[in-house]
Amino acid sequence: MIEVERPTDRLVRLRFHVEDRVDHWPGQHYVLRLRAPDGYTAQRSYSIASDPHDPLLELMIECLPDGEVSGFMHDVAEVGDVFELRGPIGGWFTWTGEQPAICVVGGSGVVPVVSMARYAHRLGLSSMLRIVAVGRTYDDLPYAAELEKYGAFLALTRENLGDRVAHPPYPDEVLPLAEDVERAYVCGSVGFASFATRLLGEVGVRADTIRVEQFGATS
Amino acid sequence: MPVTRGFTGKRRDAGARSDRLPPGQYDTGPGWPTLTAEVTPHLVPEEWTMSVDGLVETPRSWSWREIHALPGSSYFGDIHCVTTWSKFDTTFAGVSVDTLLEAAGPLPEAAYVMAHSTTGYTTNLPIADVTGGKAWVVWEYDGKPLPVEHGGPVRLLVPHLYFWKSAKWVTRLELMARDRPGFWEQNGYHDRGDPWLEQRYQGDP
């Protein structure tokens, strides 16, 4: 691990040099495995935040309550530590710039779309990728400033942003971004994914063009 | 592989249950995580049918009402997801896949099954993994209708394999002579998916 940054008390941004690395597509993930002295292992999947051309692999991990892997990475991991990584994995939730797309992502669900946005920015394709990033507050939303720089629409639900009053994204706000898209990406918690797919339906995005990645549990 | 500096692992106190946890899995407790790649469909049971076709003597199809009239069967036990959670002591009820296949009569050359969902999702399984009391088509979880985000009103249940094999919103079992990759299998996941062998991705044993 080459860099570690803890932007908030719930987020940790990690950058790795990966031996024998295979190029990834924006949207793919890696499996991070921790190994105890007696051989016990714990592993979780994390979306890649970095552009494929970035010499390092970047992950942004949200620290979950009682999270065995996320808690360790947040509290214990230091620069110089060596980790087992496996990837890149997944060929479904990927965007390679071939079709105009809209992304509706919430909280740490922005991470795979950050990789897409960085890729699009480098290739001059930012107009092909419309991003709606939803967070409670500006500070809570990973990569908020960078996404804003790429032209993402930020919808904050618990704090006003400029003259926009705190609220989940309205159909009217999303409609112009959904024009002519051939693909849609939704990433976030189970509740968020259900909200976002409904929202996309309301602005006329066909359900069979929507690709979903969701995390977390129902009780 | 190197030991992770400072890592001892805090989940290992599963106690009596630790022998029920396949390698690399953790006990998710009372929660039930969901993993879905597509928009959750809202099936109308009256319009849904369950079909068995492909290499069979008689292709068969059952309506919602007809499948409920078949002899019921339930599963009580653990489920395991490739995203590393396991859930202990679940209860599902529906009908055994054996009952459906027996009605259609698989031809001798049928060796694999492709499960199809109403969404277009597919997953492939060796026929041996869905026969002999190892697989169900279920519509009840914990005594209640299966919630839509977990595949309700009806899903496949193959609890001895990773849970992506248990196709949500299942509508068709296609019997095949040769194996063919389904949705996640085309996207890098293992063709069989035995959690005890950690068959997560293509290239695993």
Coordinates of C-alpha atoms in Angstrom, one line a residue:
Chain A
M1 CA 0.0 0.0 0.0
I2 CA 1.5 3.3 -1.2
E3 CA -1.0 5.9 0.1
V4 CA -3.8 5.9 2.7
E5 CA -6.0 8.9 3.5
R6 CA -9.0 9.0 5.8
P7 CA -11.1 11.9 4.5
T8 CA -13.9 11.3 7.1
D9 CA -14.3 9.1 10.1
R10 CA -16.2 6.6 7.8
L11 CA -14.1 6.7 4.7
V12 CA -10.7 5.4 3.9
R13 CA -9.0 6.0 0.5
L14 CA -6.3 3.4 -0.3
R15 CA -3.8 3.4 -3.2
F16 CA -1.9 0.3 -4.0
H17 CA 0.9 -0.8 -6.3
V18 CA -0.3 -4.1 -7.7
E19 CA 2.2 -6.7 -8.9
D20 CA 1.3 -8.3 -12.2
R21 CA -1.6 -6.0 -12.5
V22 CA -4.2 -6.6 -15.3
D23 CA -5.9 -3.5 -16.8
H24 CA -9.4 -3.0 -15.5
W25 CA -12.5 -1.5 -17.1
P26 CA -14.2 1.4 -15.3
G27 CA -16.8 -0.1 -13.0
Q28 CA -15.0 -3.4 -12.1
H29 CA -14.0 -4.4 -8.6
Y30 CA -11.2 -6.1 -6.7
V31 CA -11.4 -8.6 -3.8
L32 CA -9.3 -7.6 -0.8
R33 CA -8.2 -10.4 1.5
L34 CA -6.8 -10.2 5.0
R35 CA -5.0 -13.2 6.4
A36 CA -4.4 -13.9 10.1
P37 CA -1.3 -15.8 11.4
D38 CA -3.3 -19.0 11.8
G39 CA -4.5 -18.9 8.2
Y40 CA -8.0 -17.4 8.9
T41 CA -9.0 -15.1 6.1
A42 CA -11.6 -12.4 5.6
Q43 CA -12.3 -10.9 2.2
R44 CA -14.6 -8.3 0.7
S45 CA -15.2 -6.9 -2.8
Y46 CA -14.5 -3.2 -3.4
S47 CA -15.1 -1.1 -6.5
I48 CA -12.1 0.5 -8.2
A49 CA -12.0 4.3 -8.1
S50 CA -9.0 4.8 -10.3
D51 CA -8.7 5.4 -14.0
P52 CA -7.3 2.3 -15.8
H53 CA -4.3 4.5 -16.8
D54 CA -3.5 5.4 -13.2
P55 CA -0.2 3.7 -12.2
L56 CA -1.7 2.9 -8.8
L57 CA -5.0 1.1 -8.0
E58 CA -7.3 3.2 -5.8
L59 CA -10.1 1.9 -3.6
M60 CA -12.4 4.0 -1.4
I61 CA -13.8 2.0 1.4
E62 CA -16.7 2.9 3.6
C63 CA -16.3 1.8 7.2
L64 CA -19.3 -0.3 8.1
P65 CA -20.4 -0.8 11.7
D66 CA -18.6 -3.9 13.0
G67 CA -17.0 -4.3 9.5
E68 CA -14.3 -6.9 9.7
V69 CA -12.4 -5.8 6.6
S70 CA -13.5 -2.2 6.3
G71 CA -12.8 -1.6 10.0
F72 CA -9.3 -3.1 9.8
M73 CA -8.5 -1.0 6.7
H74 CA -9.8 2.1 8.5
D75 CA -8.2 1.6 11.9
V76 CA -5.1 -0.5 11.4
A77 CA -3.8 -0.4 7.8
E78 CA -0.7 1.7 7.1
V79 CA 1.5 2.7 4.2
G80 CA 3.9 -0.1 3.4
D81 CA 1.6 -2.9 4.4
V82 CA 1.2 -5.8 1.9
F83 CA -2.3 -7.1 0.9
E84 CA -3.7 -9.9 -1.2
L85 CA -5.8 -8.4 -4.0
R86 CA -7.7 -10.3 -6.7
G87 CA -9.1 -8.7 -9.7
P88 CA -10.2 -7.0 -11.8
I89 CA -13.6 -8.8 -11.5
G90 CA -17.0 -8.3 -13.1
G91 CA -17.9 -7.6 -16.7
W92 CA -21.4 -6.2 -16.3
F93 CA -21.3 -3.0 -14.4
T94 CA -18.7 -1.5 -16.7
W95 CA -18.7 1.5 -19.0
T96 CA -16.1 1.9 -21.8
G97 CA -17.4 5.0 -23.5
E98 CA -19.2 3.3 -26.3
Q99 CA -22.7 4.7 -25.5
P100 CA -24.1 7.8 -23.8
A101 CA -25.0 6.8 -20.2
I102 CA -26.5 8.2 -17.1
C103 CA -25.4 7.2 -13.6
V104 CA -27.5 7.6 -10.5
V105 CA -25.3 6.7 -7.5
G106 CA -25.6 7.2 -3.8
G107 CA -23.1 7.5 -1.0
S108 CA -20.2 5.1 -1.4
G109 CA -22.0 3.8 -4.5
V110 CA -20.3 6.7 -6.4
V111 CA -16.9 4.8 -6.4
P112 CA -17.3 2.8 -9.6
V113 CA -18.6 5.9 -11.3
V114 CA -15.6 7.9 -10.2
S115 CA -13.5 5.4 -12.2
M116 CA -15.8 5.9 -15.2
A117 CA -15.7 9.7 -14.8
R118 CA -11.9 9.8 -14.6
Y119 CA -11.7 7.6 -17.7
A120 CA -14.2 9.8 -19.5
H121 CA -12.4 12.9 -18.5
R122 CA -9.0 11.6 -19.8
L123 CA -10.5 10.6 -23.1
G124 CA -12.6 13.8 -23.5
L125 CA -15.8 11.8 -23.2
S126 CA -17.3 13.6 -20.2
S127 CA -20.4 14.7 -22.1
M128 CA -21.2 11.0 -22.7
L129 CA -21.4 10.3 -19.0
R130 CA -24.1 12.1 -17.1
I131 CA -23.8 11.7 -13.3
V132 CA -26.3 12.2 -10.6
A133 CA -24.5 11.7 -7.3
V134 CA -26.6 11.7 -4.1
G135 CA -25.3 12.2 -0.6
R136 CA -26.5 13.3 2.8
T137 CA -24.0 16.2 3.0
Y138 CA -21.2 17.4 0.8
D139 CA -18.5 16.1 3.2
D140 CA -20.3 12.7 3.4
L141 CA -20.3 12.2 -0.3
P142 CA -17.0 10.6 -1.5
Y143 CA -15.2 12.5 -4.2
A144 CA -17.9 15.3 -4.2
A145 CA -15.5 18.0 -5.3
E146 CA -13.9 15.9 -8.1
L147 CA -17.3 14.8 -9.4
E148 CA -18.5 18.4 -9.4
K149 CA -15.4 19.3 -11.5
Y150 CA -16.4 16.7 -14.1
G151 CA -19.9 18.3 -14.3
A152 CA -21.8 15.8 -12.1
F153 CA -25.1 16.9 -10.7
L154 CA -24.9 16.6 -6.9
A155 CA -28.1 16.2 -5.0
L156 CA -27.7 16.5 -1.2
T157 CA -30.5 15.3 1.0
R158 CA -29.6 16.9 4.3
E159 CA -27.9 20.1 3.4
N160 CA -28.5 22.9 0.9
L161 CA -26.0 23.2 -1.9
G162 CA -25.8 26.7 -3.4
D163 CA -29.5 27.6 -4.0
R164 CA -30.6 24.0 -4.2
V165 CA -32.6 23.0 -1.1
A166 CA -31.8 19.7 0.5
H167 CA -33.8 17.0 -1.2
P168 CA -33.3 13.7 -3.2
P169 CA -33.1 14.4 -6.9
Y170 CA -36.3 15.4 -8.6
P171 CA -37.4 13.9 -11.9
D172 CA -37.2 17.5 -13.4
E173 CA -33.6 17.7 -12.4
V174 CA -32.7 14.3 -13.9
L175 CA -34.8 14.5 -17.1
P176 CA -32.4 16.6 -19.2
L177 CA -29.5 14.3 -18.2
A178 CA -31.4 11.2 -19.3
E179 CA -32.0 12.5 -22.8
D180 CA -30.8 10.1 -25.5
V181 CA -29.0 7.8 -23.0
E182 CA -28.6 4.2 -24.1
R183 CA -27.4 2.8 -20.8
A184 CA -28.0 3.6 -17.1
Y185 CA -26.0 2.7 -14.0
V186 CA -27.4 2.6 -10.5
C187 CA -25.2 1.9 -7.5
G188 CA -25.9 2.3 -3.8
S189 CA -27.7 0.7 -0.9
V190 CA -30.7 -1.5 -1.5
G191 CA -33.1 1.3 -0.6
F192 CA -31.2 3.8 -2.8
A193 CA -31.2 1.4 -5.8
S194 CA -34.9 1.0 -5.6
F195 CA -35.4 4.8 -5.5
A196 CA -33.0 5.4 -8.3
T197 CA -34.5 2.8 -10.7
R198 CA -37.9 4.2 -10.0
L199 CA -36.6 7.7 -10.7
L200 CA -35.0 6.6 -14.0
G201 CA -38.3 5.0 -15.0
E202 CA -40.1 8.3 -14.3
V203 CA -37.8 10.1 -16.7
G204 CA -38.3 7.5 -19.5
V205 CA -35.2 5.4 -19.1
R206 CA -36.0 1.8 -20.2
A207 CA -35.7 -0.8 -17.4
D208 CA -33.7 -3.2 -19.6
T209 CA -30.9 -0.6 -20.1
I210 CA -30.4 -0.2 -16.4
R211 CA -27.5 -2.0 -14.7
V212 CA -27.6 -2.2 -10.9
E213 CA -25.0 -2.7 -8.3
Q214 CA -26.4 -2.6 -4.8
F215 CA -25.0 -3.4 -1.3
G216 CA -26.3 -3.8 2.2
A217 CA -29.0 -5.8 3.8
T218 CA -32.7 -5.9 4.2
S219 CA -33.8 -6.7 7.7
Chain B
M1 CA 0.6 -15.9 1.1
P2 CA 1.8 -13.3 3.6
V3 CA 0.0 -12.7 6.9
T4 CA -1.6 -9.3 7.0
R5 CA 0.2 -7.2 9.6
G6 CA -2.0 -6.6 12.7
F7 CA -4.9 -8.8 11.5
T8 CA -6.2 -11.5 13.9
G9 CA -9.8 -11.7 12.7
K10 CA -12.7 -10.9 14.9
R11 CA -15.5 -13.0 13.4
R12 CA -14.1 -16.3 14.2
D13 CA -16.1 -16.7 17.4
A14 CA -18.9 -18.3 15.5
G15 CA -18.6 -21.1 18.2
A16 CA -20.6 -24.1 17.4
R17 CA -21.5 -22.6 14.0
S18 CA -18.0 -22.1 12.8
D19 CA -18.0 -25.6 11.1
R20 CA -21.0 -24.4 9.1
L21 CA -19.1 -21.4 7.6
P22 CA -17.4 -22.2 4.3
P23 CA -13.9 -20.7 3.8
G24 CA -13.8 -16.9 3.4
Q25 CA -17.5 -16.5 4.5
Y26 CA -18.9 -14.6 7.5
D27 CA -22.2 -14.9 9.4
T28 CA -24.4 -12.0 8.3
G29 CA -26.7 -12.5 11.3
P30 CA -30.4 -11.6 11.0
G31 CA -29.9 -9.3 8.0
W32 CA -30.2 -10.5 4.4
P33 CA -28.0 -8.7 1.9
T34 CA -29.2 -8.4 -1.6
L35 CA -27.3 -8.6 -4.9
T36 CA -29.1 -7.9 -8.1
A37 CA -27.7 -6.8 -11.4
E38 CA -30.9 -5.6 -13.0
V39 CA -34.0 -3.7 -12.2
T40 CA -36.2 -5.5 -9.7
P41 CA -39.2 -6.7 -11.7
H42 CA -42.7 -6.6 -10.2
L43 CA -44.2 -10.0 -11.3
V44 CA -47.9 -10.6 -11.3
P45 CA -48.2 -14.2 -10.1
E46 CA -51.3 -14.7 -12.2
E47 CA -49.2 -14.0 -15.3
W48 CA -46.2 -16.0 -14.3
T49 CA -45.5 -19.6 -15.5
M50 CA -42.9 -22.1 -14.6
S51 CA -41.6 -24.2 -17.6
V52 CA -39.3 -27.2 -17.9
D53 CA -38.2 -27.7 -21.5
G54 CA -35.1 -28.5 -23.7
L55 CA -34.0 -32.1 -23.6
V56 CA -37.1 -33.6 -22.0
E57 CA -39.7 -36.1 -23.1
T58 CA -42.6 -33.7 -22.5
P59 CA -42.1 -30.0 -22.1
R60 CA -44.2 -28.9 -19.1
S61 CA -45.5 -25.6 -17.8
W62 CA -47.3 -24.7 -14.6
S63 CA -49.3 -21.6 -13.7
W64 CA -49.0 -20.0 -10.3
R65 CA -52.1 -22.0 -9.2
E66 CA -51.0 -25.3 -10.7
I67 CA -47.5 -25.2 -9.2
H68 CA -49.1 -24.6 -5.7
A69 CA -51.2 -27.7 -6.3
L70 CA -48.0 -29.9 -6.6
P71 CA -46.7 -31.6 -3.5
G72 CA -44.9 -29.0 -1.4
S73 CA -41.3 -29.2 -0.2
S74 CA -39.3 -27.0 2.1
Y75 CA -35.7 -26.3 3.0
F76 CA -34.3 -25.5 6.4
G77 CA -30.6 -24.6 6.6
D78 CA -27.9 -22.2 5.5
I79 CA -27.3 -20.1 2.4
H80 CA -24.0 -18.7 1.1
C81 CA -23.4 -15.7 -1.2
V82 CA -20.2 -15.2 -3.2
T83 CA -20.0 -11.7 -1.8
T84 CA -18.9 -13.6 1.4
W85 CA -22.0 -13.5 3.6
S86 CA -23.6 -16.7 4.9
K87 CA -27.0 -16.8 6.5
F88 CA -27.8 -19.6 9.0
D89 CA -31.1 -21.4 9.6
T90 CA -33.2 -20.0 6.8
T91 CA -36.6 -21.6 5.9
F92 CA -37.9 -21.7 2.4
A93 CA -41.0 -23.4 1.1
G94 CA -42.2 -24.3 -2.4
V95 CA -41.7 -27.3 -4.6
S96 CA -38.8 -29.6 -5.2
V97 CA -37.1 -29.3 -8.6
D98 CA -37.2 -33.1 -8.7
T99 CA -41.0 -32.9 -8.9
L100 CA -40.9 -30.6 -11.9
L101 CA -38.2 -32.6 -13.7
E102 CA -40.0 -35.9 -13.1
A103 CA -43.1 -34.5 -14.7
A104 CA -41.2 -33.5 -17.8
G105 CA -38.9 -36.6 -18.0
P106 CA -35.3 -35.5 -18.7
L107 CA -33.8 -37.3 -21.7
P108 CA -30.7 -39.4 -21.0
E109 CA -28.4 -36.9 -22.7
A110 CA -29.6 -34.0 -20.5
A111 CA -26.6 -33.2 -18.3
Y112 CA -26.9 -29.4 -17.5
V113 CA -29.7 -27.0 -16.7
M114 CA -30.0 -23.3 -17.6
A115 CA -32.2 -21.5 -15.2
H116 CA -33.9 -18.5 -16.9
S117 CA -35.5 -15.5 -15.0
T118 CA -38.2 -13.2 -16.3
T119 CA -35.6 -10.5 -16.4
G120 CA -33.4 -12.4 -18.8
Y121 CA -31.0 -13.4 -16.1
T122 CA -29.6 -16.9 -16.6
T123 CA -27.4 -19.3 -14.6
N124 CA -26.1 -22.7 -15.5
L125 CA -26.0 -25.8 -13.3
P126 CA -25.1 -29.5 -13.7
I127 CA -28.3 -31.5 -13.5
A128 CA -26.8 -33.4 -10.5
D129 CA -26.9 -30.2 -8.5
V130 CA -30.7 -29.7 -9.0
T131 CA -31.8 -33.3 -8.5
G132 CA -31.9 -35.6 -5.5
G133 CA -33.5 -33.2 -3.1
K134 CA -30.9 -30.4 -3.5
A135 CA -32.9 -27.7 -5.3
W136 CA -36.3 -26.0 -5.0
V137 CA -38.6 -23.5 -6.7
V138 CA -39.7 -21.4 -3.7
W139 CA -42.3 -18.7 -2.9
E140 CA -42.1 -18.6 0.8
Y141 CA -39.4 -17.4 3.2
D142 CA -39.7 -17.7 6.9
G143 CA -43.4 -18.6 6.6
K144 CA -44.2 -15.5 4.6
P145 CA -44.4 -14.7 0.9
L146 CA -40.9 -14.2 -0.5
P147 CA -40.1 -10.5 -0.7
V148 CA -39.6 -9.1 -4.2
E149 CA -36.1 -7.9 -3.5
H150 CA -35.1 -11.4 -2.7
G151 CA -36.7 -12.8 -5.9
G152 CA -40.3 -12.8 -4.9
P153 CA -42.8 -14.0 -5.7
V154 CA -40.8 -17.0 -6.8
R155 CA -37.1 -18.0 -7.1
L156 CA -34.9 -21.0 -7.6
L157 CA -33.1 -22.2 -4.4
V158 CA -29.9 -24.3 -4.7
P159 CA -28.6 -23.7 -1.2
H160 CA -25.5 -25.9 -1.5
L161 CA -24.0 -23.6 -4.1
Y162 CA -23.3 -19.9 -4.0
F163 CA -26.5 -18.0 -4.1
W164 CA -26.1 -16.4 -7.6
K165 CA -27.1 -19.9 -8.8
S166 CA -30.5 -19.5 -7.0
A167 CA -31.9 -17.4 -9.8
K168 CA -34.5 -14.8 -8.6
W169 CA -37.8 -14.5 -10.5
V170 CA -37.1 -17.9 -12.1
T171 CA -39.5 -18.9 -14.9
R172 CA -37.9 -21.6 -16.9
L173 CA -35.5 -24.6 -16.6
E174 CA -33.9 -25.5 -19.9
L175 CA -32.2 -29.0 -20.0
M176 CA -29.1 -29.1 -22.1
A177 CA -26.6 -31.7 -23.2
R178 CA -23.6 -29.3 -22.9
D179 CA -22.7 -26.7 -20.4
R180 CA -23.1 -23.1 -21.4
P181 CA -22.3 -20.1 -19.2
G182 CA -25.1 -18.0 -17.7
F183 CA -25.1 -14.3 -16.8
W184 CA -22.5 -14.1 -14.1
E185 CA -20.6 -17.1 -15.5
Q186 CA -20.0 -15.1 -18.7
N187 CA -18.9 -12.2 -16.5
G188 CA -16.1 -14.1 -14.7
Y189 CA -17.9 -16.2 -12.1
H190 CA -17.4 -20.0 -11.7
D191 CA -19.5 -22.5 -13.6
R192 CA -20.3 -24.6 -10.5
G193 CA -19.9 -22.3 -7.5
D194 CA -19.4 -24.7 -4.5
P195 CA -18.8 -22.6 -1.5
W196 CA -16.9 -25.3 0.4
L197 CA -14.4 -25.4 -2.5
E198 CA -14.4 -21.6 -2.8
Q199 CA -15.4 -21.8 -6.4
R200 CA -16.0 -18.1 -6.7
Y201 CA -14.5 -17.0 -10.0
Q202 CA -13.4 -18.7 -13.3
G203 CA -10.0 -20.3 -12.6
D204 CA -10.8 -21.4 -9.1
P205 CA -10.5 -25.2 -8.6

